[in-house]
Amino acid sequence: DQQVKQNSPSLSVQEGRISILNCDYTNSMFDYFLWYKKYPAEGPTFLISISSIKDKNEDGRFTVFLNKSAKHLSLHIVPSQPGDSAVYFCAAVIQGAQKLVFGQGTRLTINP
Amino acid sequence: NAGVTQTPKFRVLKTGQSMTLLCAQDMNHEYMYWYRQDPGMGLRLIHYSVGEGTTAKGEVPDGYNVSRLKKQNFLLGLESAAPSQTSVYFCAIGQGSSYTFGSGTRLTVV
């Protein structure tokens, strides 16, 4: 039972363009949604989060949008840079449970 | 990944051998977690702890045991390693909307 799904295993974007990574979820009890970035041989690093009571959160080049009615969130990166090439994980926290549930990840490649 | 240290970084085990992975934190956090990462499956929760002396099962606990004798340390044990436990293991601390991960332990069981 995959509660958090990232249906695109990979995405390739040209440098300078917008990257849009998508995530769908099934559990209405999720409290927070987080995006993590992961380079090879390193642990996931926190990128940006959004509370379930918000519909948008922005931090520099990164913006996360939450559509609760569709149970969908997306991460926008603009402009995309070569250093953004990594695996991106969507994760969610269940109310009161204090543990992260992860999606499968999307490998983002930024082409020069 | 300051604050969360995992040892060892790499290990090769033979089937049936045992080992312990150590996670140490210097951030005095109550909550600690062990995840495994496998290709195409994201990170899956093995066990977690909500404080010293407590442990609880996560999504994929079978074949693993854990202990939290000291607040700063969370140990993950494999009593009899199997090839299916070949994975990258990550320790994490945190709660709510803030979690910090260690750099991982790559374990191969042959």
CSV table of C-alpha atoms in Angstrom, one decimal:
chain,number,residue,atom,x,y,z
A,1,ASP,CA,0.0,0.0,0.0
A,2,GLN,CA,2.0,2.9,-1.3
A,3,GLN,CA,0.6,6.0,0.4
A,4,VAL,CA,3.0,8.4,-1.3
A,5,LYS,CA,3.7,7.9,-5.0
A,6,GLN,CA,6.1,9.5,-7.4
A,7,ASN,CA,5.1,8.1,-10.8
A,8,SER,CA,8.0,9.5,-12.8
A,9,PRO,CA,11.2,7.6,-12.1
A,10,SER,CA,13.2,10.1,-14.1
A,11,LEU,CA,13.0,13.6,-15.6
A,12,SER,CA,15.4,15.4,-17.9
A,13,VAL,CA,15.3,19.2,-18.1
A,14,GLN,CA,17.5,21.8,-19.9
A,15,GLU,CA,19.5,24.2,-17.8
A,16,GLY,CA,17.7,27.4,-17.1
A,17,ARG,CA,14.2,25.9,-17.7
A,18,ILE,CA,11.7,24.9,-15.0
A,19,SER,CA,11.7,21.5,-13.4
A,20,ILE,CA,8.4,20.2,-12.1
A,21,LEU,CA,8.4,17.1,-9.9
A,22,ASN,CA,5.1,15.5,-9.0
A,23,CYS,CA,3.9,13.5,-6.0
A,24,ASP,CA,0.5,11.9,-5.2
A,25,TYR,CA,-0.8,10.7,-1.9
A,26,THR,CA,-3.7,8.7,-0.6
A,27,ASN,CA,-3.9,9.4,3.1
A,28,SER,CA,-5.9,12.5,4.1
A,29,MET,CA,-4.3,12.4,7.6
A,30,PHE,CA,-0.9,13.6,6.4
A,31,ASP,CA,0.2,16.7,8.4
A,32,TYR,CA,3.2,17.9,6.5
A,33,PHE,CA,4.8,17.2,3.2
A,34,LEU,CA,8.5,17.4,2.6
A,35,TRP,CA,10.9,17.3,-0.3
A,36,TYR,CA,14.3,15.8,0.1
A,37,LYS,CA,17.2,15.8,-2.4
A,38,LYS,CA,19.7,13.0,-2.5
A,39,TYR,CA,23.1,12.8,-4.2
A,40,PRO,CA,24.8,9.4,-4.6
A,41,ALA,CA,26.6,8.1,-1.5
A,42,GLU,CA,25.0,10.8,0.7
A,43,GLY,CA,22.0,10.9,2.9
A,44,PRO,CA,18.8,12.8,1.9
A,45,THR,CA,19.0,16.5,2.6
A,46,PHE,CA,15.9,18.6,3.4
A,47,LEU,CA,14.8,20.9,0.7
A,48,ILE,CA,11.4,22.4,1.4
A,49,SER,CA,8.2,21.5,3.2
A,50,ILE,CA,4.6,22.5,3.3
A,51,SER,CA,1.9,22.2,6.0
A,52,SER,CA,-1.4,20.6,5.0
A,53,ILE,CA,-3.1,23.9,5.8
A,54,LYS,CA,-1.2,25.7,3.1
A,55,ASP,CA,-1.3,25.5,-0.6
A,56,LYS,CA,2.0,27.1,-1.5
A,57,ASN,CA,5.5,27.5,0.0
A,58,GLU,CA,8.4,29.2,-1.6
A,59,ASP,CA,12.1,29.3,-0.8
A,60,GLY,CA,14.3,30.9,-3.4
A,61,ARG,CA,14.3,28.8,-6.6
A,62,PHE,CA,12.1,26.2,-5.0
A,63,THR,CA,8.3,26.3,-4.7
A,64,VAL,CA,6.0,23.5,-3.5
A,65,PHE,CA,2.3,23.5,-4.4
A,66,LEU,CA,-0.3,21.5,-2.5
A,67,ASN,CA,-3.7,20.5,-4.0
A,68,LYS,CA,-5.5,18.8,-1.2
A,69,SER,CA,-8.6,18.1,-3.3
A,70,ALA,CA,-6.5,16.2,-5.8
A,71,LYS,CA,-4.2,14.8,-3.1
A,72,HIS,CA,-1.3,16.0,-5.2
A,73,LEU,CA,1.8,18.1,-4.6
A,74,SER,CA,4.5,19.4,-6.9
A,75,LEU,CA,8.0,20.9,-6.6
A,76,HIS,CA,9.0,23.6,-9.0
A,77,ILE,CA,12.6,24.5,-9.5
A,78,VAL,CA,13.3,27.6,-11.6
A,79,PRO,CA,15.7,28.2,-13.1
A,80,SER,CA,17.1,24.7,-13.1
A,81,GLN,CA,20.9,24.4,-12.6
A,82,PRO,CA,23.3,21.5,-13.2
A,83,GLY,CA,23.8,21.1,-9.4
A,84,ASP,CA,20.1,20.3,-9.1
A,85,SER,CA,20.8,16.9,-10.8
A,86,ALA,CA,19.9,14.4,-8.0
A,87,VAL,CA,17.2,12.1,-6.8
A,88,TYR,CA,14.2,13.9,-5.3
A,89,PHE,CA,12.0,12.2,-2.7
A,90,CYS,CA,8.6,13.4,-1.7
A,91,ALA,CA,7.7,12.5,1.9
A,92,ALA,CA,4.7,12.9,4.2
A,93,VAL,CA,4.2,12.9,8.0
A,94,ILE,CA,1.0,11.4,9.5
A,95,GLN,CA,-0.7,13.4,12.1
A,96,GLY,CA,0.6,12.4,15.5
A,97,ALA,CA,2.7,9.5,14.1
A,98,GLN,CA,6.0,11.4,13.8
A,99,LYS,CA,7.4,9.3,11.1
A,100,LEU,CA,8.1,10.0,7.4
A,101,VAL,CA,6.5,8.0,4.6
A,102,PHE,CA,8.5,8.3,1.3
A,103,GLY,CA,7.7,8.2,-2.3
A,104,GLN,CA,9.8,6.1,-4.7
A,105,GLY,CA,11.9,9.1,-5.8
A,106,THR,CA,12.4,10.9,-9.2
A,107,ARG,CA,15.9,11.2,-10.7
A,108,LEU,CA,16.3,14.7,-12.1
A,109,THR,CA,18.9,15.4,-14.7
A,110,ILE,CA,19.7,18.9,-15.7
A,111,ASN,CA,21.3,19.1,-19.2
A,112,PRO,CA,23.6,22.0,-20.1
B,1,ASN,CA,24.8,15.7,7.6
B,2,ALA,CA,26.0,17.2,10.8
B,3,GLY,CA,24.6,15.8,14.0
B,4,VAL,CA,23.9,12.3,12.8
B,5,THR,CA,26.8,9.8,12.4
B,6,GLN,CA,26.5,6.3,11.1
B,7,THR,CA,29.1,3.6,11.4
B,8,PRO,CA,30.3,1.7,9.5
B,9,LYS,CA,29.9,3.3,6.0
B,10,PHE,CA,30.3,0.1,4.1
B,11,ARG,CA,30.1,-3.6,5.0
B,12,VAL,CA,30.1,-6.9,3.3
B,13,LEU,CA,28.6,-9.9,5.2
B,14,LYS,CA,28.2,-13.5,4.4
B,15,THR,CA,24.7,-15.0,4.6
B,16,GLY,CA,24.0,-16.0,8.2
B,17,GLN,CA,26.5,-13.6,9.8
B,18,SER,CA,25.4,-10.9,12.3
B,19,MET,CA,26.3,-7.3,12.6
B,20,THR,CA,25.2,-4.1,14.3
B,21,LEU,CA,24.9,-0.7,12.7
B,22,LEU,CA,25.4,2.3,15.0
B,23,CYS,CA,23.6,5.7,14.7
B,24,ALA,CA,24.9,8.4,17.0
B,25,GLN,CA,23.4,11.9,17.3
B,26,ASP,CA,24.6,15.0,19.1
B,27,MET,CA,21.4,17.0,18.8
B,28,ASN,CA,19.7,15.6,21.9
B,29,HIS,CA,16.6,14.5,19.9
B,30,GLU,CA,14.0,12.2,21.3
B,31,TYR,CA,13.0,10.6,18.0
B,32,MET,CA,15.3,8.3,16.0
B,33,TYR,CA,14.6,6.2,13.0
B,34,TRP,CA,16.2,3.5,10.8
B,35,TYR,CA,15.3,3.4,7.1
B,36,ARG,CA,16.4,1.2,4.2
B,37,GLN,CA,16.6,2.4,0.6
B,38,ASP,CA,16.2,0.1,-2.3
B,39,PRO,CA,16.1,1.0,-6.0
B,40,GLY,CA,12.6,2.0,-7.1
B,41,MET,CA,11.2,1.8,-3.6
B,42,GLY,CA,12.2,5.0,-1.9
B,43,LEU,CA,13.0,4.8,1.8
B,44,ARG,CA,11.1,2.4,4.0
B,45,LEU,CA,10.9,2.6,7.8
B,46,ILE,CA,12.4,-0.4,9.6
B,47,HIS,CA,12.2,0.6,13.3
B,48,TYR,CA,12.0,3.8,15.3
B,49,SER,CA,12.3,5.1,18.8
B,50,VAL,CA,10.5,7.9,20.5
B,51,GLY,CA,12.9,8.1,23.4
B,52,GLU,CA,15.6,6.3,25.5
B,53,GLY,CA,14.6,2.8,26.2
B,54,THR,CA,11.7,2.7,23.7
B,55,THR,CA,11.5,1.0,20.2
B,56,ALA,CA,8.7,0.4,17.8
B,57,LYS,CA,8.3,-1.5,14.5
B,58,GLY,CA,8.0,0.4,11.2
B,59,GLU,CA,7.0,-0.8,7.8
B,60,VAL,CA,9.6,-3.5,7.2
B,61,PRO,CA,10.9,-4.8,10.6
B,62,ASP,CA,11.4,-8.5,9.9
B,63,GLY,CA,14.9,-9.7,10.3
B,64,TYR,CA,16.0,-6.6,12.3
B,65,ASN,CA,16.3,-5.7,15.9
B,66,VAL,CA,17.0,-2.4,17.5
B,67,SER,CA,18.0,-0.9,20.9
B,68,ARG,CA,18.1,2.6,22.4
B,69,LEU,CA,19.9,2.1,25.6
B,70,LYS,CA,21.2,5.7,25.5
B,71,LYS,CA,19.4,8.7,24.1
B,72,GLN,CA,22.1,9.6,21.7
B,73,ASN,CA,22.5,6.1,20.2
B,74,PHE,CA,20.2,3.9,18.1
B,75,LEU,CA,21.5,0.5,17.1
B,76,LEU,CA,20.2,-1.7,14.3
B,77,GLY,CA,21.0,-5.3,14.5
B,78,LEU,CA,20.9,-8.1,11.9
B,79,GLU,CA,21.0,-11.5,13.7
B,80,SER,CA,21.3,-13.7,10.6
B,81,ALA,CA,21.9,-11.7,7.5
B,82,ALA,CA,20.2,-12.6,4.2
B,83,PRO,CA,20.8,-11.4,0.7
B,84,SER,CA,17.4,-9.6,0.8
B,85,GLN,CA,18.9,-7.3,3.4
B,86,THR,CA,21.4,-5.9,0.9
B,87,SER,CA,20.5,-2.3,0.9
B,88,VAL,CA,21.6,1.2,2.0
B,89,TYR,CA,20.6,2.0,5.5
B,90,PHE,CA,19.9,5.5,6.8
B,91,CYS,CA,19.4,6.7,10.3
B,92,ALA,CA,17.4,9.8,10.9
B,93,ILE,CA,16.4,12.1,13.8
B,94,GLY,CA,13.5,14.5,14.0
B,95,GLN,CA,9.8,15.0,14.2
B,96,GLY,CA,7.0,17.2,12.8
B,97,SER,CA,8.3,18.9,9.7
B,98,SER,CA,12.1,18.6,10.5
B,99,TYR,CA,14.2,15.5,10.0
B,100,THR,CA,18.0,15.1,9.6
B,101,PHE,CA,19.5,12.0,8.0
B,102,GLY,CA,22.9,10.4,8.3
B,103,SER,CA,25.1,9.7,5.3
B,104,GLY,CA,24.1,6.0,5.2
B,105,THR,CA,25.6,2.5,5.5
B,106,ARG,CA,25.9,0.4,2.4
B,107,LEU,CA,25.5,-3.2,3.3
B,108,THR,CA,26.0,-6.1,0.9
B,109,VAL,CA,25.1,-9.7,1.9
B,110,VAL,CA,26.6,-12.4,-0.2
